[in-house]
């Protein structure tokens, strides 16, 4: 399977991130020195994706703007001789092709993906949740793209979570067919703690085939009254089979404050210019 397009849903209300997200999309909140969604797009690029389809709403056009030129800013930087900054700002506009489609009602992640149907067309494609961050060498969407190419099957990313947190995720049960690769037998969205022994949680990375859209158009509102992507995935898995890949690297949910703050510290500690100062402050704060 050749994956050239990725759908990145960014149309949610971001209520967990309020009040920060009242007028700034949570996907645009900075983590270290970039907005959340830029890391997601950079990860897509590393996986070889060329076209990004944002599923947005009326208040989120600033996300598309971030990946466009800002000629006024560029000329200010040019005149000030700030070459390096100019290159960085331009680079963001030149990373990928950007398309956008509106989700007019926030009916859930599955519905957001369905909104991209026309723009995706008939090829396999990727989905990346716009507030899910993955860091680490060779980690991220590319892991799934590799397996989907080898096996010509839809692949979703999973990570192990503690047993008392399974009710926050879609949980997958499967048979391990090679190290870290599972053939999925069952999938359930946010099961109650203790109702399944699996701890493989779906994280926001998927490589899908276009027949998912048929299933999405048929699924009824599920958990939380939303059109759940997991319900359509379960139907697709039953119909044609699906793999889950245990992903490497570190994951941060930018919509969760502990994860959001941790991601900032993690990236700050990787910056040689900040590391020592940041360490000293953290040490002092931790007493
Ligand atoms: P979340 O459930 O984390 O986002 O969805 P949310 O609904 O915006 O956040 P909270 O729970 O109220 O804080 C994961 C991703 O899916 C998008 C969101 O923008 C986020 O990037 N999403 C969610 C949509 O595009 N449409 C939806 O209807 C729901």
XYZ file of C-alpha atoms in Angstrom, residues 29-230:
202
model
C -1.283 25.511 21.570
C 2.513 25.542 21.692
C 4.513 22.594 22.893
C 8.078 23.864 23.392
C 8.535 26.055 20.276
C 5.900 24.784 17.829
C 2.135 24.334 17.800
C 0.937 20.806 18.569
C -0.298 20.151 15.033
C 3.072 20.971 13.446
C 4.623 17.959 15.171
C 1.809 15.809 13.793
C 2.406 17.078 10.240
C 6.166 16.586 10.597
C 5.547 12.987 11.658
C 3.334 12.517 8.581
C 6.164 13.818 6.392
C 8.590 11.337 7.922
C 6.163 8.588 6.899
C 6.284 9.808 3.284
C 2.901 11.546 3.194
C 2.524 14.402 0.685
C -1.066 15.601 1.094
C -2.598 16.659 4.392
C -6.373 16.921 4.710
C -7.451 18.847 7.793
C -10.989 18.330 9.016
C -11.697 21.716 10.551
C -14.545 23.925 11.777
C -15.343 27.614 11.325
C -13.029 28.703 14.142
C -9.972 26.735 13.079
C -8.743 28.375 9.875
C -5.666 29.531 11.778
C -4.440 25.922 11.480
C -4.417 26.103 7.673
C -2.836 29.563 7.883
C 0.031 28.151 9.922
C 1.015 25.966 6.944
C 0.793 28.846 4.460
C 3.195 31.700 3.672
C 3.069 34.849 5.793
C 4.682 37.264 3.361
C 4.487 40.274 5.666
C 6.300 38.444 8.449
C 8.826 37.093 5.957
C 9.701 40.577 4.713
C 10.095 41.839 8.293
C 12.483 38.960 9.058
C 14.336 39.521 5.793
C 14.851 43.212 6.488
C 16.002 42.438 10.016
C 18.536 39.951 8.634
C 17.007 37.104 10.665
C 17.816 34.465 8.061
C 17.508 31.388 10.237
C 14.088 32.362 11.550
C 13.000 33.270 8.010
C 13.984 29.801 6.791
C 12.037 28.152 9.604
C 8.905 30.195 8.931
C 9.068 29.490 5.187
C 9.776 25.814 5.714
C 6.454 25.354 7.529
C 4.626 26.677 4.452
C 6.505 24.348 2.129
C 6.309 21.067 4.048
C 3.207 19.512 2.500
C 0.137 20.213 0.358
C -2.742 21.329 2.533
C -6.425 20.677 1.934
C -9.288 21.314 4.307
C -12.863 20.212 4.710
C -15.394 21.434 7.261
C -17.049 19.275 9.873
C -20.137 21.394 10.422
C -21.343 19.547 13.507
C -18.989 17.974 16.007
C -20.438 14.467 15.899
C -17.252 12.616 16.840
C -13.932 11.386 15.451
C -15.559 8.830 13.128
C -17.801 11.500 11.642
C -14.803 13.819 11.212
C -13.004 11.150 9.161
C -16.148 10.574 7.088
C -16.174 14.292 6.197
C -12.896 13.724 4.298
C -14.339 11.013 2.040
C -14.416 13.057 -1.187
C -10.911 14.412 -0.687
C -9.464 10.990 0.094
C -10.920 9.299 -2.981
C -10.144 5.635 -3.649
C -6.656 5.121 -2.264
C -5.487 3.812 1.098
C -4.811 6.695 3.459
C -3.644 7.508 6.966
C -5.481 9.143 9.853
C -3.646 10.993 12.605
C -5.450 12.464 15.585
C -4.526 16.148 15.660
C -3.727 16.397 19.354
C -1.787 13.164 19.779
C 1.999 13.568 19.877
C 4.509 10.780 19.236
C 8.221 11.264 19.800
C 11.180 8.936 19.423
C 13.562 7.656 16.762
C 11.685 5.788 14.065
C 8.466 6.055 16.106
C 5.124 7.176 14.767
C 3.071 6.763 11.611
C 6.012 5.357 9.641
C 5.864 2.187 11.771
C 2.308 1.567 10.571
C 3.035 2.495 6.959
C 5.857 -0.029 6.897
C 3.663 -2.903 8.170
C 0.746 -1.975 5.893
C 3.115 -2.112 2.898
C 4.515 -5.490 3.917
C 1.137 -7.076 4.602
C -1.247 -5.097 2.381
C -3.696 -4.664 5.239
C -5.165 -1.818 7.283
C -3.069 -1.203 10.396
C -3.767 0.710 13.574
C -1.366 1.882 16.269
C -1.696 0.599 19.836
C 0.170 1.040 23.101
C -0.084 -0.835 26.371
C -1.897 1.073 29.136
C -2.397 0.208 32.827
C -5.466 -1.983 33.499
C -7.232 0.799 35.420
C -7.063 3.172 32.420
C -8.630 1.000 29.717
C -11.907 2.905 30.094
C -10.283 5.941 28.442
C -9.400 4.228 25.141
C -10.553 1.966 22.377
C -9.198 -1.453 23.416
C -8.037 -4.117 20.969
C -7.814 -7.866 21.463
C -5.706 -9.851 19.012
C -3.379 -12.694 18.285
C 0.332 -11.773 18.104
C 1.487 -12.917 14.644
C 4.977 -11.436 14.829
C 6.693 -9.421 17.580
C 4.473 -6.409 18.305
C 2.075 -7.120 15.417
C -1.414 -8.434 16.237
C -4.198 -9.788 14.086
C -7.255 -8.095 15.602
C -10.095 -10.285 16.862
C -12.065 -7.715 18.844
C -12.276 -4.004 19.423
C -14.338 -2.051 21.919
C -14.533 1.675 22.683
C -13.853 2.657 26.315
C -14.712 -0.655 28.030
C -15.412 -0.596 31.775
C -12.388 -1.497 33.930
C -12.232 -5.264 34.510
C -14.340 -6.231 31.488
C -11.410 -7.234 29.254
C -7.945 -8.613 29.949
C -6.366 -6.777 26.996
C -4.439 -3.609 27.727
C -3.740 -2.688 24.097
C -5.137 0.811 23.660
C -5.725 2.446 20.293
C -3.633 5.586 19.925
C -4.320 8.181 17.276
C -2.543 6.650 14.274
C -4.201 4.563 11.551
C -3.542 3.309 8.015
C -6.911 2.562 6.426
C -8.480 1.468 3.185
C -11.287 3.523 1.618
C -13.907 0.859 2.419
C -13.855 2.294 5.969
C -16.123 5.088 4.655
C -18.976 2.638 3.935
C -18.778 1.443 7.528
C -18.555 4.985 8.872
C -21.661 6.015 6.983
C -23.521 3.093 8.586
C -22.406 3.243 12.231
C -24.917 4.598 14.739
C -23.877 7.022 17.475
C -22.007 4.977 20.089
C -20.153 5.844 23.291
C -20.949 9.455 24.345
C -23.521 9.815 21.524
C -20.663 10.284 19.021
C -19.989 8.511 15.712
C -17.046 6.450 16.905
C -14.189 5.591 14.561
C -13.595 2.442 16.664
